[in-house]
Structures are given as structure tokens and as C-alpha cells.
mmCIF file of C-alpha atoms in Angstrom:
data_model
loop_
_atom_site.group_PDB
_atom_site.id
_atom_site.type_symbol
_atom_site.label_atom_id
_atom_site.label_comp_id
_atom_site.label_asym_id
_atom_site.label_seq_id
_atom_site.Cartn_x
_atom_site.Cartn_y
_atom_site.Cartn_z
ATOM 1 C CA MET T 187 9.206 2.450 -33.848
ATOM 2 C CA GLU T 188 12.184 2.310 -31.469
ATOM 3 C CA ALA T 189 10.285 4.355 -28.876
ATOM 4 C CA GLU T 190 7.225 2.164 -29.482
ATOM 5 C CA LYS T 191 9.144 -0.968 -28.447
ATOM 6 C CA GLY T 192 11.349 0.649 -25.836
ATOM 7 C CA ARG T 193 8.465 2.024 -23.796
ATOM 8 C CA TRP T 194 7.682 -1.474 -22.507
ATOM 9 C CA ILE T 195 11.060 -1.477 -20.752
ATOM 10 C CA LEU T 196 9.704 1.351 -18.610
ATOM 11 C CA ILE T 197 6.888 -0.906 -17.398
ATOM 12 C CA LEU T 198 9.384 -3.576 -16.339
ATOM 13 C CA ALA T 199 11.610 -1.004 -14.640
ATOM 14 C CA GLY T 200 8.642 0.472 -12.798
ATOM 15 C CA LEU T 201 7.476 -2.957 -11.676
ATOM 16 C CA ILE T 202 10.915 -3.786 -10.229
ATOM 17 C CA ILE T 203 11.098 -0.403 -8.490
ATOM 18 C CA ASN T 204 7.720 -1.083 -6.905
ATOM 19 C CA ILE T 205 8.869 -4.484 -5.656
ATOM 20 C CA ALA T 206 11.559 -2.673 -3.667
ATOM 21 C CA LEU T 207 9.151 0.013 -2.456
ATOM 22 C CA GLY T 208 6.463 -2.486 -1.463
ATOM 23 C CA ALA T 209 8.766 -4.411 0.877
ATOM 24 C CA ILE T 210 7.073 -2.522 3.728
ATOM 25 C CA TYR T 211 4.125 -4.896 3.236
ATOM 26 C CA ALA T 212 6.304 -7.705 4.621
ATOM 27 C CA TYR T 213 6.847 -5.821 7.899
ATOM 28 C CA SER T 214 5.139 -8.532 9.958
ATOM 29 C CA ILE T 215 7.943 -10.921 8.925
ATOM 30 C CA ILE T 216 10.673 -8.754 10.467
ATOM 31 C CA GLN T 217 8.643 -7.378 13.375
ATOM 32 C CA ILE T 218 9.019 -10.455 15.583
ATOM 33 C CA PRO T 219 12.830 -10.854 15.147
ATOM 34 C CA ILE T 220 13.328 -7.133 15.830
ATOM 35 C CA LYS T 221 11.128 -7.340 18.936
ATOM 36 C CA ARG T 222 13.232 -10.263 20.194
ATOM 37 C CA LEU T 223 16.419 -8.289 19.498
ATOM 38 C CA PHE T 224 15.209 -5.369 21.614
ATOM 39 C CA GLU T 225 14.202 -7.670 24.465
ATOM 40 C CA THR T 226 17.236 -9.978 24.519
ATOM 41 C CA VAL T 227 20.126 -7.710 23.515
ATOM 42 C CA TYR T 228 18.910 -4.357 24.842
ATOM 43 C CA SER T 229 16.729 -5.669 27.709
ATOM 44 C CA LEU T 230 13.704 -3.641 26.592
ATOM 45 C CA LYS T 231 10.162 -4.796 27.265
ATOM 46 C CA THR T 232 8.166 -3.714 24.210
ATOM 47 C CA THR T 233 4.406 -3.480 23.737
ATOM 48 C CA ALA T 234 2.460 -4.448 20.633
ATOM 49 C CA THR T 235 1.600 -0.800 19.987
ATOM 50 C CA GLU T 236 5.262 0.234 20.181
ATOM 51 C CA MET T 237 6.204 -2.416 17.620
ATOM 52 C CA GLN T 238 3.450 -1.229 15.261
ATOM 53 C CA LEU T 239 4.660 2.386 15.390
ATOM 54 C CA PRO T 240 7.543 2.006 12.867
ATOM 55 C CA PHE T 241 5.096 0.488 10.357
ATOM 56 C CA ILE T 242 2.535 3.224 11.054
ATOM 57 C CA VAL T 243 5.031 6.071 10.687
ATOM 58 C CA PHE T 244 6.550 4.546 7.536
ATOM 59 C CA LEU T 245 3.164 4.457 5.805
ATOM 60 C CA LEU T 246 2.183 7.871 7.153
ATOM 61 C CA MET T 247 5.362 9.512 5.832
ATOM 62 C CA PHE T 248 4.826 7.745 2.500
ATOM 63 C CA ALA T 249 1.254 9.051 2.271
ATOM 64 C CA LEU T 250 2.228 12.614 3.215
ATOM 65 C CA MET T 251 5.320 12.759 0.992
ATOM 66 C CA MET T 252 3.818 11.299 -2.168
ATOM 67 C CA PRO T 253 1.509 14.213 -3.107
ATOM 68 C CA LEU T 254 4.288 16.738 -2.444
ATOM 69 C CA MET T 255 6.581 15.248 -5.089
ATOM 70 C CA GLY T 256 4.445 15.931 -8.159
ATOM 71 C CA LYS T 257 5.870 19.368 -8.952
ATOM 72 C CA TYR T 258 9.448 18.162 -8.417
ATOM 73 C CA ILE T 259 8.959 15.213 -10.768
ATOM 74 C CA GLU T 260 7.710 17.656 -13.399
ATOM 75 C CA LYS T 261 10.596 20.071 -12.780
ATOM 76 C CA TYR T 262 13.551 17.680 -12.485
ATOM 77 C CA GLY T 263 12.223 14.580 -14.237
ATOM 78 C CA PRO T 264 11.399 11.115 -12.845
ATOM 79 C CA ARG T 265 14.962 9.781 -13.167
ATOM 80 C CA LYS T 266 16.642 12.248 -10.794
ATOM 81 C CA ILE T 267 13.865 12.114 -8.202
ATOM 82 C CA ALA T 268 13.735 8.300 -8.271
ATOM 83 C CA ILE T 269 17.518 7.995 -7.885
ATOM 84 C CA LEU T 270 17.537 10.395 -4.939
ATOM 85 C CA GLY T 271 14.548 8.638 -3.405
ATOM 86 C CA GLY T 272 16.179 5.238 -3.938
ATOM 87 C CA ILE T 273 19.172 6.377 -1.910
ATOM 88 C CA VAL T 274 16.843 7.508 0.884
ATOM 89 C CA VAL T 275 14.918 4.201 0.815
ATOM 90 C CA GLY T 276 18.173 2.258 1.131
ATOM 91 C CA MET T 277 19.319 4.535 3.954
ATOM 92 C CA GLY T 278 16.092 3.848 5.849
ATOM 93 C CA TRP T 279 16.470 0.070 5.750
ATOM 94 C CA PHE T 280 20.224 0.238 6.408
ATOM 95 C CA ALA T 281 19.858 2.710 9.293
ATOM 96 C CA ALA T 282 17.216 0.485 10.889
ATOM 97 C CA SER T 283 19.997 -1.986 11.687
ATOM 98 C CA PHE T 284 21.332 0.494 14.254
ATOM 99 C CA ALA T 285 18.009 0.882 16.088
ATOM 100 C CA THR T 286 18.163 0.004 19.786
ATOM 101 C CA SER T 287 14.541 0.767 20.702
ATOM 102 C CA PRO T 288 11.109 1.153 19.081
ATOM 103 C CA LEU T 289 11.551 4.950 19.100
ATOM 104 C CA SER T 290 14.861 4.821 17.247
ATOM 105 C CA LEU T 291 13.324 2.333 14.790
ATOM 106 C CA VAL T 292 10.480 4.790 14.178
ATOM 107 C CA ILE T 293 12.985 7.508 13.255
ATOM 108 C CA LEU T 294 15.554 5.464 11.333
ATOM 109 C CA TYR T 295 13.152 3.119 9.548
ATOM 110 C CA GLY T 296 9.728 4.762 9.695
ATOM 111 C CA VAL T 297 10.610 8.379 8.952
ATOM 112 C CA ILE T 298 13.579 7.935 6.596
ATOM 113 C CA GLY T 299 12.253 4.872 4.777
ATOM 114 C CA GLY T 300 8.745 6.309 4.445
ATOM 115 C CA ILE T 301 10.049 9.575 3.002
ATOM 116 C CA GLY T 302 12.111 7.624 0.465
ATOM 117 C CA VAL T 303 9.153 5.553 -0.716
ATOM 118 C CA GLY T 304 7.018 8.699 -0.971
ATOM 119 C CA MET T 305 9.684 10.322 -3.143
ATOM 120 C CA VAL T 306 9.935 7.414 -5.581
ATOM 121 C CA TYR T 307 6.368 6.076 -5.731
ATOM 122 C CA ASN T 308 4.914 8.410 -8.356
ATOM 123 C CA CYS T 309 7.982 8.429 -10.629
ATOM 124 C CA PRO T 310 7.346 5.142 -12.484
ATOM 125 C CA ILE T 311 3.562 5.666 -12.407
ATOM 126 C CA VAL T 312 3.675 9.081 -14.059
ATOM 127 C CA THR T 313 6.283 7.853 -16.552
ATOM 128 C CA SER T 314 4.195 4.838 -17.583
ATOM 129 C CA GLY T 315 1.105 6.983 -17.964
ATOM 130 C CA ARG T 316 2.890 9.462 -20.261
ATOM 131 C CA TRP T 317 4.295 6.721 -22.515
ATOM 132 C CA PHE T 318 1.008 4.788 -22.728
ATOM 133 C CA PRO T 319 -1.867 7.195 -23.422
ATOM 134 C CA ASP T 320 -3.357 4.385 -25.518
ATOM 135 C CA LYS T 321 -3.126 1.816 -22.689
ATOM 136 C CA HIS T 322 -3.024 4.055 -19.626
ATOM 137 C CA GLY T 323 -4.919 1.778 -17.233
ATOM 138 C CA LEU T 324 -2.991 -1.327 -18.252
ATOM 139 C CA ALA T 325 0.385 0.422 -18.048
ATOM 140 C CA VAL T 326 -0.181 1.912 -14.604
ATOM 141 C CA GLY T 327 -1.758 -1.325 -13.366
ATOM 142 C CA LEU T 328 1.229 -3.414 -14.469
ATOM 143 C CA THR T 329 3.626 -0.914 -12.908
ATOM 144 C CA LEU T 330 1.785 -1.043 -9.578
ATOM 145 C CA LEU T 331 1.591 -4.841 -9.568
ATOM 146 C CA GLY T 332 5.139 -4.815 -8.206
ATOM 147 C CA PHE T 333 4.019 -2.982 -5.062
ATOM 148 C CA GLY T 334 1.146 -5.363 -4.457
ATOM 149 C CA PHE T 335 3.149 -8.531 -5.127
ATOM 150 C CA SER T 336 6.262 -7.323 -3.304
ATOM 151 C CA ALA T 337 5.647 -9.205 -0.067
ATOM 152 C CA ALA T 338 5.432 -12.487 -2.000
ATOM 153 C CA ILE T 339 9.069 -11.964 -3.020
ATOM 154 C CA THR T 340 10.549 -9.896 -0.206
ATOM 155 C CA GLY T 341 8.790 -11.747 2.642
ATOM 156 C CA PRO T 342 10.514 -15.118 2.134
ATOM 157 C CA LEU T 343 13.773 -13.290 1.368
ATOM 158 C CA MET T 344 13.578 -11.379 4.656
ATOM 159 C CA ASP T 345 12.792 -14.543 6.591
ATOM 160 C CA PHE T 346 15.769 -16.351 5.037
ATOM 161 C CA LEU T 347 18.146 -13.464 5.737
ATOM 162 C CA MET T 348 16.965 -13.063 9.336
ATOM 163 C CA VAL T 349 17.571 -16.748 10.054
ATOM 164 C CA THR T 350 20.893 -16.867 8.195
ATOM 165 C CA TYR T 351 22.551 -13.541 9.014
ATOM 166 C CA GLY T 352 20.667 -12.110 11.981
ATOM 167 C CA VAL T 353 18.571 -8.962 12.266
ATOM 168 C CA GLU T 354 21.200 -6.213 11.890
ATOM 169 C CA ASN T 355 23.079 -7.719 8.952
ATOM 170 C CA SER T 356 19.821 -8.589 7.197
ATOM 171 C CA LEU T 357 18.576 -5.003 7.372
ATOM 172 C CA ARG T 358 21.874 -3.765 5.939
ATOM 173 C CA ILE T 359 21.729 -6.268 3.086
ATOM 174 C CA LEU T 360 18.120 -5.312 2.340
ATOM 175 C CA GLY T 361 18.949 -1.603 2.387
ATOM 176 C CA ALA T 362 21.749 -2.051 -0.129
ATOM 177 C CA LEU T 363 19.642 -4.371 -2.296
ATOM 178 C CA TYR T 364 16.607 -2.076 -2.464
ATOM 179 C CA ALA T 365 18.750 0.989 -3.184
ATOM 180 C CA VAL T 366 20.493 -0.784 -6.074
ATOM 181 C CA MET T 367 17.191 -2.081 -7.495
ATOM 182 C CA ILE T 368 15.631 1.381 -7.483
ATOM 183 C CA ILE T 369 18.664 3.314 -8.732
ATOM 184 C CA VAL T 370 19.497 0.917 -11.588
ATOM 185 C CA CYS T 371 15.889 0.806 -12.813
ATOM 186 C CA ALA T 372 15.498 4.578 -12.387
ATOM 187 C CA LEU T 373 18.242 5.138 -14.966
ATOM 188 C CA VAL T 374 15.807 4.339 -17.797
ATOM 189 C CA LEU T 375 12.964 6.553 -16.549
ATOM 190 C CA ARG T 376 12.268 9.534 -18.773
ATOM 191 C CA PHE T 377 9.282 11.388 -20.182
ATOM 192 C CA PRO T 378 8.480 11.052 -23.909
ATOM 193 C CA PRO T 379 9.488 13.909 -26.240
ATOM 194 C CA ALA T 380 7.027 16.787 -26.506
ATOM 195 C CA GLY T 381 4.256 15.949 -28.933
ATOM 196 C CA TRP T 382 5.068 12.214 -29.085
ATOM 197 C CA THR T 383 2.173 9.790 -29.504
ATOM 198 C CA PRO T 384 2.116 6.009 -30.044
ATOM 199 C CA ASN T 385 2.160 4.784 -33.632
ATOM 200 C CA ARG T 386 -1.275 4.921 -35.298
ATOM 201 C CA TRP T 387 -2.929 6.261 -32.126
ATOM 202 C CA ARG T 388 -5.073 9.366 -32.059
ATOM 203 C CA PRO T 389 -6.522 10.970 -28.927
ATOM 204 C CA PRO T 390 -10.253 10.225 -28.564
ATOM 205 C CA LYS T 391 -12.569 13.026 -29.579
ATOM 206 C CA VAL T 392 -14.321 14.819 -26.755
ATOM 207 C CA THR T 393 -18.104 14.858 -27.107
ATOM 208 C CA THR T 394 -20.907 16.083 -24.905
ATOM 209 C CA LYS T 395 -21.453 12.478 -23.812
ATOM 210 C CA THR T 396 -17.856 11.929 -22.703
ATOM 211 C CA MET T 397 -17.326 15.401 -21.264
ATOM 212 C CA THR T 398 -17.056 15.514 -17.472
ATOM 213 C CA VAL T 399 -17.007 18.404 -15.046
ATOM 214 C CA ASP T 400 -13.485 19.102 -13.793
ATOM 215 C CA PHE T 401 -12.981 20.193 -10.201
ATOM 216 C CA MET T 402 -9.874 21.993 -9.035
ATOM 217 C CA ARG T 403 -8.604 20.926 -5.613
ATOM 218 C CA ASN T 404 -10.059 23.961 -3.836
ATOM 219 C CA GLU T 405 -13.428 23.169 -5.451
ATOM 220 C CA MET T 406 -13.230 19.462 -4.653
ATOM 221 C CA VAL T 407 -12.822 20.037 -0.903
ATOM 222 C CA ARG T 408 -16.124 21.920 -0.833
ATOM 223 C CA THR T 409 -18.071 18.823 -1.875
ATOM 224 C CA ARG T 410 -19.641 16.152 0.300
ATOM 225 C CA THR T 411 -18.467 13.540 -2.195
ATOM 226 C CA PHE T 412 -14.805 14.263 -1.395
ATOM 227 C CA TYR T 413 -15.255 13.736 2.335
ATOM 228 C CA GLY T 414 -17.264 10.587 1.749
ATOM 229 C CA LEU T 415 -14.555 9.187 -0.531
ATOM 230 C CA TRP T 416 -11.842 10.155 1.976
ATOM 231 C CA ILE T 417 -13.635 8.404 4.861
ATOM 232 C CA CYS T 418 -14.324 5.274 2.795
ATOM 233 C CA PHE T 419 -10.718 5.151 1.541
ATOM 234 C CA THR T 420 -9.517 5.479 5.144
ATOM 235 C CA ILE T 421 -11.682 2.569 6.311
ATOM 236 C CA GLY T 422 -10.818 0.397 3.308
ATOM 237 C CA THR T 423 -7.070 0.878 3.735
ATOM 238 C CA LEU T 424 -7.357 0.654 7.530
ATOM 239 C CA ALA T 425 -8.603 -2.923 7.301
ATOM 240 C CA GLY T 426 -5.975 -3.984 4.764
ATOM 241 C CA LEU T 427 -2.980 -2.260 6.357
ATOM 242 C CA LEU T 428 -3.978 -3.613 9.768
ATOM 243 C CA ALA T 429 -3.987 -7.124 8.318
ATOM 244 C CA ILE T 430 -0.632 -6.599 6.615
ATOM 245 C CA GLY T 431 0.985 -5.227 9.770
ATOM 246 C CA VAL T 432 0.031 -8.208 11.951
ATOM 247 C CA ALA T 433 -0.326 -11.054 9.445
ATOM 248 C CA LYS T 434 2.255 -13.282 11.107
ATOM 249 C CA PRO T 435 1.524 -12.339 14.773
ATOM 250 C CA VAL T 436 -2.184 -13.113 14.294
ATOM 251 C CA GLY T 437 -1.249 -16.399 12.637
ATOM 252 C CA LEU T 438 0.839 -17.256 15.694
ATOM 253 C CA GLU T 439 -2.152 -16.450 17.926
ATOM 254 C CA VAL T 440 -4.371 -18.785 15.914
ATOM 255 C CA ALA T 441 -1.719 -21.528 16.012
ATOM 256 C CA LYS T 442 -1.376 -21.139 19.783
ATOM 257 C CA ASN T 443 -5.153 -21.481 20.161
ATOM 258 C CA ILE T 444 -5.010 -24.924 18.535
ATOM 259 C CA GLY T 445 -1.865 -26.060 20.310
ATOM 260 C CA ILE T 446 0.721 -25.600 17.540
ATOM 261 C CA SER T 447 4.070 -24.117 18.554
ATOM 262 C CA GLU T 448 5.705 -21.123 16.874
ATOM 263 C CA LYS T 449 8.585 -23.307 15.709
ATOM 264 C CA GLU T 450 6.190 -25.691 13.956
ATOM 265 C CA ILE T 451 4.079 -23.033 12.242
ATOM 266 C CA SER T 452 6.512 -20.181 11.531
ATOM 267 C CA ALA T 453 7.570 -21.374 8.068
ATOM 268 C CA VAL T 454 3.941 -21.952 7.062
ATOM 269 C CA LEU T 455 2.937 -18.427 8.109
ATOM 270 C CA THR T 456 5.838 -16.944 6.173
ATOM 271 C CA ALA T 457 4.819 -18.963 3.108
ATOM 272 C CA LEU T 458 1.222 -17.708 3.409
ATOM 273 C CA VAL T 459 2.456 -14.167 2.787
ATOM 274 C CA ILE T 460 2.949 -15.201 -0.860
ATOM 275 C CA PRO T 461 -0.754 -15.890 -1.637
ATOM 276 C CA PHE T 462 -1.745 -12.913 0.545
ATOM 277 C CA ALA T 463 0.477 -10.652 -1.558
ATOM 278 C CA CYS T 464 -0.936 -12.147 -4.759
ATOM 279 C CA CYS T 465 -4.438 -11.266 -3.539
ATOM 280 C CA ASN T 466 -3.231 -7.728 -2.854
ATOM 281 C CA GLY T 467 -1.818 -7.495 -6.364
ATOM 282 C CA PHE T 468 -4.902 -8.946 -8.070
ATOM 283 C CA GLY T 469 -7.181 -6.685 -6.029
ATOM 284 C CA ARG T 470 -6.166 -3.697 -8.139
ATOM 285 C CA PRO T 471 -7.261 -4.952 -11.580
ATOM 286 C CA LEU T 472 -10.224 -6.879 -10.112
ATOM 287 C CA PHE T 473 -11.792 -3.885 -8.387
ATOM 288 C CA GLY T 474 -10.765 -1.607 -11.237
ATOM 289 C CA TRP T 475 -12.842 -3.853 -13.493
ATOM 290 C CA ILE T 476 -15.748 -3.784 -11.014
ATOM 291 C CA VAL T 477 -15.667 0.027 -10.926
ATOM 292 C CA ASP T 478 -15.697 0.137 -14.747
ATOM 293 C CA LYS T 479 -18.507 -2.402 -15.162
ATOM 294 C CA LEU T 480 -20.698 -1.561 -12.162
ATOM 295 C CA LYS T 481 -21.608 1.620 -10.325
ATOM 296 C CA PRO T 482 -19.004 3.025 -7.892
ATOM 297 C CA MET T 483 -21.423 2.393 -5.038
ATOM 298 C CA ARG T 484 -21.525 -1.319 -5.878
ATOM 299 C CA ALA T 485 -17.743 -1.626 -5.876
ATOM 300 C CA ALA T 486 -17.581 0.000 -2.440
ATOM 301 C CA SER T 487 -20.476 -2.169 -1.192
ATOM 302 C CA ILE T 488 -18.767 -5.384 -2.277
ATOM 303 C CA SER T 489 -15.532 -4.330 -0.590
ATOM 304 C CA PHE T 490 -17.112 -3.303 2.707
ATOM 305 C CA MET T 491 -19.280 -6.426 2.917
ATOM 306 C CA LEU T 492 -16.214 -8.611 2.350
ATOM 307 C CA ILE T 493 -14.336 -6.719 5.083
ATOM 308 C CA PHE T 494 -17.317 -7.060 7.446
ATOM 309 C CA LEU T 495 -17.740 -10.810 6.891
ATOM 310 C CA ALA T 496 -13.998 -11.479 7.119
ATOM 311 C CA SER T 497 -13.650 -9.527 10.375
ATOM 312 C CA ILE T 498 -16.588 -11.336 11.990
ATOM 313 C CA ALA T 499 -15.252 -14.716 10.826
ATOM 314 C CA ILE T 500 -11.758 -14.335 12.330
ATOM 315 C CA TYR T 501 -13.276 -13.180 15.633
ATOM 316 C CA LEU T 502 -15.770 -16.057 15.826
ATOM 317 C CA TYR T 503 -13.289 -18.720 14.694
ATOM 318 C CA PRO T 504 -9.953 -17.761 16.320
ATOM 319 C CA ALA T 505 -8.743 -21.375 16.355
ATOM 320 C CA SER T 506 -8.936 -22.166 12.644
ATOM 321 C CA LEU T 507 -5.959 -21.761 10.349
ATOM 322 C CA VAL T 508 -8.281 -22.193 7.359
ATOM 323 C CA PHE T 509 -10.405 -19.221 8.419
ATOM 324 C CA TYR T 510 -7.239 -17.262 9.180
ATOM 325 C CA ALA T 511 -5.894 -17.845 5.662
ATOM 326 C CA ILE T 512 -9.214 -16.977 3.984
ATOM 327 C CA VAL T 513 -9.818 -13.878 6.111
ATOM 328 C CA PHE T 514 -6.362 -12.405 5.590
ATOM 329 C CA ALA T 515 -6.461 -13.151 1.864
ATOM 330 C CA ILE T 516 -9.739 -11.183 1.684
ATOM 331 C CA LEU T 517 -8.345 -8.253 3.678
ATOM 332 C CA TRP T 518 -5.165 -8.053 1.564
ATOM 333 C CA LEU T 519 -7.355 -8.276 -1.568
ATOM 334 C CA ASN T 520 -9.464 -5.352 -0.393
ATOM 335 C CA LEU T 521 -6.435 -3.163 0.251
ATOM 336 C CA GLY T 522 -5.431 -3.660 -3.372
ATOM 337 C CA GLY T 523 -9.049 -3.021 -4.280
ATOM 338 C CA TRP T 524 -9.199 0.384 -2.622
ATOM 339 C CA LEU T 525 -5.942 1.391 -4.289
ATOM 340 C CA ALA T 526 -7.884 0.946 -7.539
ATOM 341 C CA ILE T 527 -11.282 2.231 -6.373
ATOM 342 C CA ALA T 528 -10.018 5.521 -4.900
ATOM 343 C CA PRO T 529 -8.053 6.799 -7.940
ATOM 344 C CA ALA T 530 -10.811 5.680 -10.307
ATOM 345 C CA LEU T 531 -13.493 7.484 -8.302
ATOM 346 C CA THR T 532 -11.323 10.589 -7.964
ATOM 347 C CA ALA T 533 -11.189 10.831 -11.760
ATOM 348 C CA THR T 534 -14.863 9.878 -12.170
ATOM 349 C CA PHE T 535 -16.213 12.382 -9.658
ATOM 350 C CA PHE T 536 -13.736 15.257 -10.039
ATOM 351 C CA GLY T 537 -12.359 14.949 -13.585
ATOM 352 C CA VAL T 538 -8.768 14.800 -14.827
ATOM 353 C CA ARG T 539 -7.770 18.448 -15.142
ATOM 354 C CA ASP T 540 -6.417 18.702 -11.577
ATOM 355 C CA TYR T 541 -6.238 14.946 -10.991
ATOM 356 C CA ALA T 542 -2.675 14.819 -9.631
ATOM 357 C CA ARG T 543 -3.378 17.298 -6.842
ATOM 358 C CA ASN T 544 -6.871 15.944 -6.210
ATOM 359 C CA TYR T 545 -5.731 12.345 -5.807
ATOM 360 C CA GLY T 546 -2.723 13.462 -3.794
ATOM 361 C CA LEU T 547 -5.135 14.904 -1.230
ATOM 362 C CA VAL T 548 -7.428 11.867 -1.355
ATOM 363 C CA PHE T 549 -4.369 9.632 -0.841
ATOM 364 C CA THR T 550 -3.746 11.140 2.611
ATOM 365 C CA ALA T 551 -6.567 8.804 3.678
ATOM 366 C CA TYR T 552 -4.089 5.944 3.164
ATOM 367 C CA GLY T 553 -1.888 7.454 5.869
ATOM 368 C CA ALA T 554 -4.885 7.947 8.145
ATOM 369 C CA GLY T 555 -5.867 4.308 7.631
ATOM 370 C CA ALA T 556 -2.351 3.167 8.504
ATOM 371 C CA VAL T 557 -2.329 5.180 11.733
ATOM 372 C CA ILE T 558 -5.833 4.316 12.937
ATOM 373 C CA GLY T 559 -5.745 0.648 11.932
ATOM 374 C CA ASN T 560 -2.401 -0.206 13.436
ATOM 375 C CA LEU T 561 -2.999 1.782 16.621
ATOM 376 C CA LEU T 562 -6.300 -0.073 16.939
ATOM 377 C CA VAL T 563 -4.748 -3.516 16.595
ATOM 378 C CA GLY T 564 -1.802 -2.616 18.838
ATOM 379 C CA GLN T 565 -4.101 -1.345 21.583
ATOM 380 C CA ALA T 566 -6.287 -4.449 21.248
ATOM 381 C CA LYS T 567 -3.260 -6.637 21.907
ATOM 382 C CA ASP T 568 -2.045 -4.521 24.837
ATOM 383 C CA ILE T 569 -5.476 -4.228 26.504
ATOM 384 C CA PHE T 570 -7.197 -7.527 25.674
ATOM 385 C CA GLY T 571 -4.122 -9.710 25.139
ATOM 386 C CA ALA T 572 -4.981 -10.653 21.551
ATOM 387 C CA TYR T 573 -4.713 -8.968 18.157
ATOM 388 C CA ILE T 574 -7.943 -10.695 17.113
ATOM 389 C CA ALA T 575 -9.852 -8.516 19.596
ATOM 390 C CA ALA T 576 -9.529 -5.619 17.124
ATOM 391 C CA PHE T 577 -11.643 -7.232 14.413
ATOM 392 C CA PRO T 578 -15.151 -6.540 15.810
ATOM 393 C CA TYR T 579 -14.254 -2.840 15.630
ATOM 394 C CA VAL T 580 -13.111 -3.292 12.027
ATOM 395 C CA ALA T 581 -16.463 -4.932 11.237
ATOM 396 C CA VAL T 582 -18.343 -1.937 12.677
ATOM 397 C CA LEU T 583 -16.167 0.457 10.666
ATOM 398 C CA ALA T 584 -16.934 -1.527 7.496
ATOM 399 C CA LEU T 585 -20.666 -0.998 8.081
ATOM 400 C CA LEU T 586 -19.989 2.699 8.675
ATOM 401 C CA GLY T 587 -18.088 2.853 5.374
ATOM 402 C CA LEU T 588 -21.001 1.192 3.593
ATOM 403 C CA LEU T 589 -23.399 3.802 4.988
ATOM 404 C CA VAL T 590 -21.103 6.714 4.080
ATOM 405 C CA ALA T 591 -20.707 5.416 0.517
ATOM 406 C CA LEU T 592 -24.466 5.033 0.171
ATOM 407 C CA VAL T 593 -25.030 8.657 1.184
ATOM 408 C CA THR T 594 -22.111 10.410 -0.541
ATOM 409 C CA PHE T 595 -21.049 8.452 -3.660
ATOM 410 C CA LYS T 596 -22.936 10.652 -6.102
ATOM 411 C CA PRO T 597 -21.592 12.997 -8.816
ATOM 412 C CA PRO T 598 -20.875 16.320 -7.087
ATOM 413 C CA LYS T 599 -22.105 19.673 -8.280
ATOM 414 C CA LYS T 600 -20.036 22.832 -8.319
ATOM 415 C CA ALA T 601 -21.028 25.442 -5.786
#
């Protein structure tokens, strides 16, 4: 009974850890102050693409590191890995305060911070799943809510610190804070004893109706379904991560188009990160429900049509704060959606026997989406003078994703 009650503490700990990890989603809040620091203190003229690179590299390192940590979590336990990763996360944010150029920010913040998040990310997820075989989806979903909602908490905090203490001191405070949050909460992470099951719960019986074909990773990569899922996941995360990376800069563009100064609108744009982050958080359970209730193809279709319509709307109405708020809420929602769609479809199409390695490979699409999306929006700003110029390309990619899903989202057959 003690374990039965105590396991809920692990959900809370995992949620708090994910709030610290998900602070990267508030990057657009700190991007502008850091850009000003480089230009005023270090006399560096920076481009939009250069300022997107730390965000890109952070997410890329996260995506590449995450699947590599599975065997170490099993070998050393989630507590030790999460504590070590928490130290690395804190080091990344703290070290960023010493950056004097976009390149040094890429190394100190992007590489170090991204590696740290990749080390920690799976620790609370795997722990929650082991302790809640009876409520696996709910447990993992609640744990991941912290990542999705993080920007709603960390965004206003970052803005306050930047204004009050300046860029360098703020990054040091944030580094120490995130390290403490992760390390303290990691102390309670542990796997259940061998053979433990929740009170009065029995594993469901496997029947011919519930039996699915399990694909090992080397078998999965031989299927067309895998490549279709990888491409669709890339496009879905591309749109969302692009929107997260430039949420505030695009808002400033829209404000400028209607004659509102940065000073007048800055606080409003920072406040809008809160509902955007809530949409990101709610996207996970919402699209998870859609995948469960409808066919996988329909979930992907809904997502891609929303991305298409949102991208066209912001391009056609670049002088409307209402459209800006709606469009970015939709794009943040869809990022959360694909972080539910992709793992669900990985299990549906390829089974659970080799799920950890299978989804680890599928998750590299998240890194690809971060790179392509943020390079696209950075180049749009540098070439056309406006971030909004990237959105017609996003709309075309959404239609491509819809077509790929239509052709490939079918149960694969073993060779």
C-alpha cells in the first residue's frame, strides 16, 4: 500500500523535472536580449540565422542524445543518470552567460544544454511507465505535461530576470535553478522492485485479437511505413519548433506592421507565451485521444490541415495580432500533438517488443525538424527581411506531409 501511494510522488517529480528541461521552449524570450548584448557590448552584427543556431543545436543534441541513454538508464538506474544530466543542464545555461558570439553560444548553450536534456528526458518517463502499468498512458502524459507547459512558467520568469538582473546574471540564476530542480526531484526516481504490480491489478490477457506483430529496429527500417512516419514527424515538429523559436520576433514583426512599438507590445508578447505553452501541453492528450478514437491517418490529416491553414493565415494577414495569436496557438498545439502521435503510431505499427529502440530512431525526426524549420525561418528573415516569409513554405510542407501519410500510414508487413 505504501508503494501504491508513493508512486504518485514520482509523477510530480517527473513533471517538475520536465518543467526545467522544457525551458528551451521559451528561447524566443531570451533570444532578443542576447542578440542586443552581442551587438552593444561585443560590437557583433548578428543575422537571424545565427541567432537561431543555438536553439537548433540544442534541440538536435537533445534528439540525438535521448535514444542513446536507454541502456544506461537500465544499467545505472534513472536516479544517477538524471542527477548527472541535471548537472549538465545547469552547466549549459550557466556557461551560456559567458558567450560572446553566436558560435560560442552554440557550444556553451546548444551543445552542453542539449546533451543534458537528452540525458535526463527519458528518466522520469521510463520510471512513470514502470510504476503505472495500469495507467501507463495517463502517467506518462502527466509526466510530459511539464515539458509542454514549461514555457508558460519559465518564459515570464526569464523575462523578469532579464529586465531585473541583465542577460549574464539571469542565465547564471537559471542554470543554478534548473540544476537544483532536476537534482532534487531526481533523488526520488527509482524502478519498482522486481515482480511488483499495483494492488488488485493483473496484466491483460493476450488474445489473437489483441496480438500485434512486433518489429525489431533492423526490421522496422526496411518498411515504407517507418520512412513515412519519420517524414511526417519531421514536418509536424518542424512547424511547431519553428513557431516556438520565433514566437516573440514574429509578434514584434506583426506589431510593427500595425504601428505598435516594441516597448508597447513586449509585455503582451511575453504573456502570450503562457497560452501558447498551454496549447502545447494540451496537444499531447488531445491528439493521443484522436489517435485512439480515430484512424492514425485521420489524426495526421487533422494536424497537417491545421498547420496548412495556420501558415496561410499568418502570411495573408501579417498585420493582425488576433491572427498571430490564433496561428501560433495552433502551431504550438500541433507540436504537442506530434509528440503524442509519433510514439503512439510507433507502438501501433511496430509493436512494443523493441519499442524503446524503435521510438528512439523515430525521435531523430524531432532533431531534423528543429534543424530544417529554424534554418528555414532564419534564412527567410535574412533574405526577405521578415520571418513571416517562411510560412508559405511551411504550408507546402504540410500538404506534402498529408500526401506522405495518405500513402504510407498502413500496417507494415515483415519482409
